Each structure stands twice: as C-alpha cells, then as structure tokens.
Amino acid sequence: MSLAARDRLARPPRGQVRARAAALLDPEEAAALAARLRAEGKRIVLANGCFDLLHVGHVRYLAAARQLGDVLFVGLNGDASVGRLKGPGRPLVPAAERAEILAALQCVDHVVLFDEETADDLVRRLRPHVHAKGTDYALTTVPERQTVRAAGGSVAIAGDPKTHATRDLIRLVLERFGKSRE
C-alpha cells in the first residue's frame, strides 16, 4: 500500500470523526510492535484472510480469534494476492477500504497488509503465540502450520461453523439483482 493510501486511512475526511480504529501497519512495523508486545508479556494472535465483502462469518472469526490472546493482528491479503487466490473480478473491495473496515472492528488491534498467497512471511516476522484460522480449515490443513510451529506458536481454529461465504453473497446479489428489472 502506498504511503498516500495509508495517510488517507489514518486521517478521516474533513468534518468527520473516526471511531477507535486499529493501526494499519506494514510488515516491518508490525514485526517491531509484536516484538515489543511480546517483551511486555502480551499473548499475540495473528488471523489472516482476504475479507472481501465483510460478513458475519468474518466478524465471528475475528472476535473468536481475539479471545485467544491479548492483541489481535489481522493480516490482510492485498489486491494482487486476492486476485490470484479468488480469481478474476476479485477483490470487489480495494485493499485500502477492506483495511479501513477491519480497523474499525473493536476486536481488531492491528491490520497488516501483505501480498503473498499465504501468511507464512507474517508468521515468521510476528512470531505469534497463536495463529487463528477460520472453521473452513482443520488443524492439519492450515497452510502456515509448519511455519507457526517453527516460530514457537500454535494453530487454533476460531469462529462459528462455515455457513457464510463471500461467494455466496455474490451469488445471492446476482440472483436477486443481476437480471434487468422491468
């Protein structure tokens, strides 16, 4: 993310007041902060994802992840990696806006933008005590599980059963509004 985009996220438009929002950090800033928090004895949790069209499943996942520690860092896939992971036409919402939405959630302490398909590099940098993944994963299918263990952390599955998905929202919108109305 460019510095100009980060500045726009940091400052609300003239005349508007932003509610408490998490800090948007680059991976280097996040690593330095995680090291300081770890030295203070804080339990660090890392969750990650694309978070394109934020829905209740995302919110429940992040709220459950936050309960696993003292500080929740959310790794947010950048636009290029979302396109590679989810296919043509994605993301629907640009990274800067997805980051702003995530940062506004009370359970989120810090948002870190990254461009890789997995969060392995973030895990290596932040060395979280817990790496939380949603219920669409099992402990044995988490892509970053080996990196988490090598960094001294554990993997946890968090959130409610996987009954919500962005692709289902997209399909529903197309079903209801995709055909021209006469």
PDB file of C-alpha atoms in Angstrom:
ATOM      1  CA  MET A   1       0.000   0.000   0.000  1.00  0.00           C
ATOM      2  CA  SER A   2       1.334   3.426  -0.881  1.00  0.00           C
ATOM      3  CA  LEU A   3       2.117   5.974   1.807  1.00  0.00           C
ATOM      4  CA  ALA A   4      -0.579   8.244   0.365  1.00  0.00           C
ATOM      5  CA  ALA A   5      -3.173   5.478   0.757  1.00  0.00           C
ATOM      6  CA  ARG A   6      -2.022   4.852   4.331  1.00  0.00           C
ATOM      7  CA  ASP A   7      -2.301   8.581   5.071  1.00  0.00           C
ATOM      8  CA  ARG A   8      -5.873   8.630   3.732  1.00  0.00           C
ATOM      9  CA  LEU A   9      -6.725   5.742   6.062  1.00  0.00           C
ATOM     10  CA  ALA A  10      -5.071   7.439   9.027  1.00  0.00           C
ATOM     11  CA  ARG A  11      -6.966  10.739   8.691  1.00  0.00           C
ATOM     12  CA  PRO A  12     -10.751  10.990   8.455  1.00  0.00           C
ATOM     13  CA  PRO A  13     -12.168  13.386   5.846  1.00  0.00           C
ATOM     14  CA  ARG A  14     -12.609  16.990   6.988  1.00  0.00           C
ATOM     15  CA  GLY A  15     -15.573  17.328   9.308  1.00  0.00           C
ATOM     16  CA  GLN A  16     -15.749  13.622  10.148  1.00  0.00           C
ATOM     17  CA  VAL A  17     -14.579  11.877  13.286  1.00  0.00           C
ATOM     18  CA  ARG A  18     -13.303   8.327  13.065  1.00  0.00           C
ATOM     19  CA  ALA A  19     -14.226   5.942  15.857  1.00  0.00           C
ATOM     20  CA  ARG A  20     -11.460   3.991  17.589  1.00  0.00           C
ATOM     21  CA  ALA A  21      -9.669   2.229  14.807  1.00  0.00           C
ATOM     22  CA  ALA A  22      -6.851  -0.258  14.722  1.00  0.00           C
ATOM     23  CA  ALA A  23      -3.484   0.782  13.406  1.00  0.00           C
ATOM     24  CA  LEU A  24      -2.653  -0.090   9.796  1.00  0.00           C
ATOM     25  CA  LEU A  25       0.941  -1.304   9.735  1.00  0.00           C
ATOM     26  CA  ASP A  26       3.378  -2.533   7.144  1.00  0.00           C
ATOM     27  CA  PRO A  27       5.032  -5.891   7.925  1.00  0.00           C
ATOM     28  CA  GLU A  28       8.204  -4.276   9.316  1.00  0.00           C
ATOM     29  CA  GLU A  29       6.248  -2.016  11.686  1.00  0.00           C
ATOM     30  CA  ALA A  30       4.096  -4.959  12.750  1.00  0.00           C
ATOM     31  CA  ALA A  31       7.166  -7.088  13.489  1.00  0.00           C
ATOM     32  CA  ALA A  32       8.712  -4.368  15.653  1.00  0.00           C
ATOM     33  CA  LEU A  33       5.454  -3.843  17.540  1.00  0.00           C
ATOM     34  CA  ALA A  34       4.947  -7.589  18.038  1.00  0.00           C
ATOM     35  CA  ALA A  35       8.467  -7.886  19.472  1.00  0.00           C
ATOM     36  CA  ARG A  36       7.758  -5.056  21.922  1.00  0.00           C
ATOM     37  CA  LEU A  37       4.398  -6.531  22.941  1.00  0.00           C
ATOM     38  CA  ARG A  38       5.938  -9.986  23.391  1.00  0.00           C
ATOM     39  CA  ALA A  39       8.629  -8.443  25.625  1.00  0.00           C
ATOM     40  CA  GLU A  40       5.808  -6.909  27.704  1.00  0.00           C
ATOM     41  CA  GLY A  41       4.358 -10.386  28.188  1.00  0.00           C
ATOM     42  CA  LYS A  42       1.406  -9.954  25.835  1.00  0.00           C
ATOM     43  CA  ARG A  43      -0.061 -13.009  24.082  1.00  0.00           C
ATOM     44  CA  ILE A  44      -0.114 -12.238  20.339  1.00  0.00           C
ATOM     45  CA  VAL A  45      -2.699 -13.682  17.955  1.00  0.00           C
ATOM     46  CA  LEU A  46      -2.489 -13.487  14.164  1.00  0.00           C
ATOM     47  CA  ALA A  47      -5.539 -14.038  11.949  1.00  0.00           C
ATOM     48  CA  ASN A  48      -5.482 -13.508   8.212  1.00  0.00           C
ATOM     49  CA  GLY A  49      -7.611 -13.504   5.111  1.00  0.00           C
ATOM     50  CA  CYS A  50      -8.974 -11.631   2.117  1.00  0.00           C
ATOM     51  CA  PHE A  51     -12.042 -10.164   3.876  1.00  0.00           C
ATOM     52  CA  ASP A  52     -13.654  -9.127   0.587  1.00  0.00           C
ATOM     53  CA  LEU A  53     -17.262  -8.138   1.364  1.00  0.00           C
ATOM     54  CA  LEU A  54     -17.025  -8.415   5.134  1.00  0.00           C
ATOM     55  CA  HIS A  55     -19.816 -10.625   6.517  1.00  0.00           C
ATOM     56  CA  VAL A  56     -20.905 -12.065   9.871  1.00  0.00           C
ATOM     57  CA  GLY A  57     -18.691 -15.151   9.446  1.00  0.00           C
ATOM     58  CA  HIS A  58     -15.644 -12.891   9.214  1.00  0.00           C
ATOM     59  CA  VAL A  59     -16.704 -10.910  12.282  1.00  0.00           C
ATOM     60  CA  ARG A  60     -17.288 -14.063  14.339  1.00  0.00           C
ATOM     61  CA  TYR A  61     -13.924 -15.485  13.254  1.00  0.00           C
ATOM     62  CA  LEU A  62     -12.070 -12.330  14.254  1.00  0.00           C
ATOM     63  CA  ALA A  63     -13.945 -11.951  17.551  1.00  0.00           C
ATOM     64  CA  ALA A  64     -13.148 -15.575  18.440  1.00  0.00           C
ATOM     65  CA  ALA A  65      -9.510 -15.104  17.414  1.00  0.00           C
ATOM     66  CA  ARG A  66      -9.240 -12.041  19.669  1.00  0.00           C
ATOM     67  CA  GLN A  67     -10.353 -14.154  22.631  1.00  0.00           C
ATOM     68  CA  LEU A  68      -7.250 -16.321  22.194  1.00  0.00           C
ATOM     69  CA  GLY A  69      -4.821 -13.630  23.326  1.00  0.00           C
ATOM     70  CA  ASP A  70      -4.144 -10.064  24.364  1.00  0.00           C
ATOM     71  CA  VAL A  71      -3.510  -8.487  20.965  1.00  0.00           C
ATOM     72  CA  LEU A  72      -5.009  -9.365  17.563  1.00  0.00           C
ATOM     73  CA  PHE A  73      -3.060  -8.644  14.401  1.00  0.00           C
ATOM     74  CA  VAL A  74      -5.046  -9.223  11.201  1.00  0.00           C
ATOM     75  CA  GLY A  75      -3.071  -9.994   8.076  1.00  0.00           C
ATOM     76  CA  LEU A  76      -4.969  -8.681   5.060  1.00  0.00           C
ATOM     77  CA  ASN A  77      -4.255 -10.058   1.600  1.00  0.00           C
ATOM     78  CA  GLY A  78      -3.508  -7.255  -0.849  1.00  0.00           C
ATOM     79  CA  ASP A  79      -5.429  -6.846  -4.091  1.00  0.00           C
ATOM     80  CA  ALA A  80      -2.970  -8.809  -6.238  1.00  0.00           C
ATOM     81  CA  SER A  81      -2.933 -11.815  -3.917  1.00  0.00           C
ATOM     82  CA  VAL A  82      -6.751 -11.792  -3.617  1.00  0.00           C
ATOM     83  CA  GLY A  83      -6.944 -11.884  -7.401  1.00  0.00           C
ATOM     84  CA  ARG A  84      -4.573 -14.845  -7.506  1.00  0.00           C
ATOM     85  CA  LEU A  85      -6.447 -16.685  -4.740  1.00  0.00           C
ATOM     86  CA  LYS A  86     -10.049 -15.909  -5.659  1.00  0.00           C
ATOM     87  CA  GLY A  87      -9.910 -15.437  -9.427  1.00  0.00           C
ATOM     88  CA  PRO A  88     -10.918 -12.842 -11.991  1.00  0.00           C
ATOM     89  CA  GLY A  89     -13.008  -9.936 -10.771  1.00  0.00           C
ATOM     90  CA  ARG A  90     -11.766 -10.146  -7.202  1.00  0.00           C
ATOM     91  CA  PRO A  91     -11.389  -8.378  -4.947  1.00  0.00           C
ATOM     92  CA  LEU A  92     -14.628  -6.443  -5.176  1.00  0.00           C
ATOM     93  CA  VAL A  93     -13.479  -4.042  -2.455  1.00  0.00           C
ATOM     94  CA  PRO A  94      -9.983  -2.491  -2.735  1.00  0.00           C
ATOM     95  CA  ALA A  95      -7.405  -3.263  -0.041  1.00  0.00           C
ATOM     96  CA  ALA A  96      -7.429   0.256   1.424  1.00  0.00           C
ATOM     97  CA  GLU A  97     -11.171   0.056   2.026  1.00  0.00           C
ATOM     98  CA  ARG A  98     -11.031  -3.514   3.362  1.00  0.00           C
ATOM     99  CA  ALA A  99      -8.280  -2.402   5.755  1.00  0.00           C
ATOM    100  CA  GLU A 100     -10.352   0.546   6.960  1.00  0.00           C
ATOM    101  CA  ILE A 101     -13.371  -1.673   7.604  1.00  0.00           C
ATOM    102  CA  LEU A 102     -11.287  -4.233   9.519  1.00  0.00           C
ATOM    103  CA  ALA A 103      -9.553  -1.494  11.514  1.00  0.00           C
ATOM    104  CA  ALA A 104     -12.945  -0.222  12.683  1.00  0.00           C
ATOM    105  CA  LEU A 105     -13.822  -3.545  14.334  1.00  0.00           C
ATOM    106  CA  GLN A 106     -13.441  -3.410  18.098  1.00  0.00           C
ATOM    107  CA  CYS A 107     -11.808  -6.843  18.284  1.00  0.00           C
ATOM    108  CA  VAL A 108      -9.020  -5.896  15.830  1.00  0.00           C
ATOM    109  CA  ASP A 109      -5.926  -4.221  17.265  1.00  0.00           C
ATOM    110  CA  HIS A 110      -3.703  -4.002  14.162  1.00  0.00           C
ATOM    111  CA  VAL A 111      -4.102  -4.600  10.422  1.00  0.00           C
ATOM    112  CA  VAL A 112      -1.102  -5.669   8.318  1.00  0.00           C
ATOM    113  CA  LEU A 113      -1.303  -5.667   4.538  1.00  0.00           C
ATOM    114  CA  PHE A 114       0.627  -8.408   2.698  1.00  0.00           C
ATOM    115  CA  ASP A 115       0.787  -9.584  -0.918  1.00  0.00           C
ATOM    116  CA  GLU A 116       1.679 -13.269  -0.654  1.00  0.00           C
ATOM    117  CA  GLU A 117      -0.885 -16.065  -1.008  1.00  0.00           C
ATOM    118  CA  THR A 118      -0.162 -17.374   2.500  1.00  0.00           C
ATOM    119  CA  ALA A 119       0.716 -15.624   5.747  1.00  0.00           C
ATOM    120  CA  ASP A 120       3.965 -17.597   6.215  1.00  0.00           C
ATOM    121  CA  ASP A 121       6.137 -14.476   5.982  1.00  0.00           C
ATOM    122  CA  LEU A 122       3.935 -12.629   8.509  1.00  0.00           C
ATOM    123  CA  VAL A 123       4.140 -15.600  10.868  1.00  0.00           C
ATOM    124  CA  ARG A 124       7.952 -15.576  10.600  1.00  0.00           C
ATOM    125  CA  ARG A 125       8.066 -11.819  11.245  1.00  0.00           C
ATOM    126  CA  LEU A 126       5.443 -11.531  14.005  1.00  0.00           C
ATOM    127  CA  ARG A 127       6.058 -14.909  15.722  1.00  0.00           C
ATOM    128  CA  PRO A 128       2.513 -15.008  17.167  1.00  0.00           C
ATOM    129  CA  HIS A 129       1.716 -17.207  20.114  1.00  0.00           C
ATOM    130  CA  VAL A 130      -1.402 -18.291  18.207  1.00  0.00           C
ATOM    131  CA  HIS A 131      -2.199 -18.287  14.513  1.00  0.00           C
ATOM    132  CA  ALA A 132      -6.002 -18.424  14.207  1.00  0.00           C
ATOM    133  CA  LYS A 133      -7.747 -19.696  11.103  1.00  0.00           C
ATOM    134  CA  GLY A 134     -11.459 -19.933  10.322  1.00  0.00           C
ATOM    135  CA  THR A 135     -13.579 -23.050  10.527  1.00  0.00           C
ATOM    136  CA  ASP A 136     -13.166 -23.729   6.816  1.00  0.00           C
ATOM    137  CA  TYR A 137      -9.787 -25.171   7.899  1.00  0.00           C
ATOM    138  CA  ALA A 138      -8.790 -28.092  10.085  1.00  0.00           C
ATOM    139  CA  LEU A 139      -5.611 -28.025  12.174  1.00  0.00           C
ATOM    140  CA  THR A 140      -3.976 -30.289   9.581  1.00  0.00           C
ATOM    141  CA  THR A 141      -4.916 -28.126   6.568  1.00  0.00           C
ATOM    142  CA  VAL A 142      -3.744 -24.702   7.746  1.00  0.00           C
ATOM    143  CA  PRO A 143      -1.171 -23.667   5.097  1.00  0.00           C
ATOM    144  CA  GLU A 144       1.065 -21.891   7.632  1.00  0.00           C
ATOM    145  CA  ARG A 145       1.034 -24.645  10.298  1.00  0.00           C
ATOM    146  CA  GLN A 146       4.701 -25.682   9.849  1.00  0.00           C
ATOM    147  CA  THR A 147       5.879 -22.060   9.928  1.00  0.00           C
ATOM    148  CA  VAL A 148       3.807 -21.399  13.068  1.00  0.00           C
ATOM    149  CA  ARG A 149       5.345 -24.388  14.848  1.00  0.00           C
ATOM    150  CA  ALA A 150       8.854 -23.396  13.738  1.00  0.00           C
ATOM    151  CA  ALA A 151       8.234 -19.935  15.219  1.00  0.00           C
ATOM    152  CA  GLY A 152       7.174 -21.482  18.533  1.00  0.00           C
ATOM    153  CA  GLY A 153       3.442 -20.839  18.186  1.00  0.00           C
ATOM    154  CA  SER A 154       0.308 -22.922  17.918  1.00  0.00           C
ATOM    155  CA  VAL A 155      -2.541 -23.047  15.439  1.00  0.00           C
ATOM    156  CA  ALA A 156      -6.166 -22.620  16.513  1.00  0.00           C
ATOM    157  CA  ILE A 157      -9.414 -22.866  14.601  1.00  0.00           C
ATOM    158  CA  ALA A 158     -11.734 -19.980  15.505  1.00  0.00           C
ATOM    159  CA  GLY A 159     -15.240 -18.806  14.677  1.00  0.00           C
ATOM    160  CA  ASP A 160     -18.601 -20.367  14.027  1.00  0.00           C
ATOM    161  CA  PRO A 161     -19.279 -23.196  11.562  1.00  0.00           C
ATOM    162  CA  LYS A 162     -18.551 -22.239   7.962  1.00  0.00           C
ATOM    163  CA  THR A 163     -22.036 -21.266   6.823  1.00  0.00           C
ATOM    164  CA  HIS A 164     -21.161 -17.830   5.429  1.00  0.00           C
ATOM    165  CA  ALA A 165     -19.016 -17.063   2.402  1.00  0.00           C
ATOM    166  CA  THR A 166     -18.345 -14.063   0.203  1.00  0.00           C
ATOM    167  CA  ARG A 167     -19.006 -16.173  -2.905  1.00  0.00           C
ATOM    168  CA  ASP A 168     -22.494 -16.957  -1.508  1.00  0.00           C
ATOM    169  CA  LEU A 169     -23.169 -13.233  -1.029  1.00  0.00           C
ATOM    170  CA  ILE A 170     -22.046 -12.549  -4.588  1.00  0.00           C
ATOM    171  CA  ARG A 171     -24.313 -15.324  -5.897  1.00  0.00           C
ATOM    172  CA  LEU A 172     -27.273 -14.007  -3.876  1.00  0.00           C
ATOM    173  CA  VAL A 173     -26.822 -10.457  -5.146  1.00  0.00           C
ATOM    174  CA  LEU A 174     -26.620 -11.712  -8.719  1.00  0.00           C
ATOM    175  CA  GLU A 175     -29.754 -13.864  -8.259  1.00  0.00           C
ATOM    176  CA  ARG A 176     -31.744 -11.006  -6.772  1.00  0.00           C
ATOM    177  CA  PHE A 177     -30.419  -8.073  -8.767  1.00  0.00           C
ATOM    178  CA  GLY A 178     -28.456  -9.440 -11.711  1.00  0.00           C
ATOM    179  CA  LYS A 179     -31.358  -9.626 -14.144  1.00  0.00           C
ATOM    180  CA  SER A 180     -32.699  -6.408 -15.528  1.00  0.00           C
ATOM    181  CA  ARG A 181     -35.910  -5.387 -13.834  1.00  0.00           C
ATOM    182  CA  GLU A 182     -38.816  -4.329 -15.930  1.00  0.00           C
TER     183      GLU A 182
END
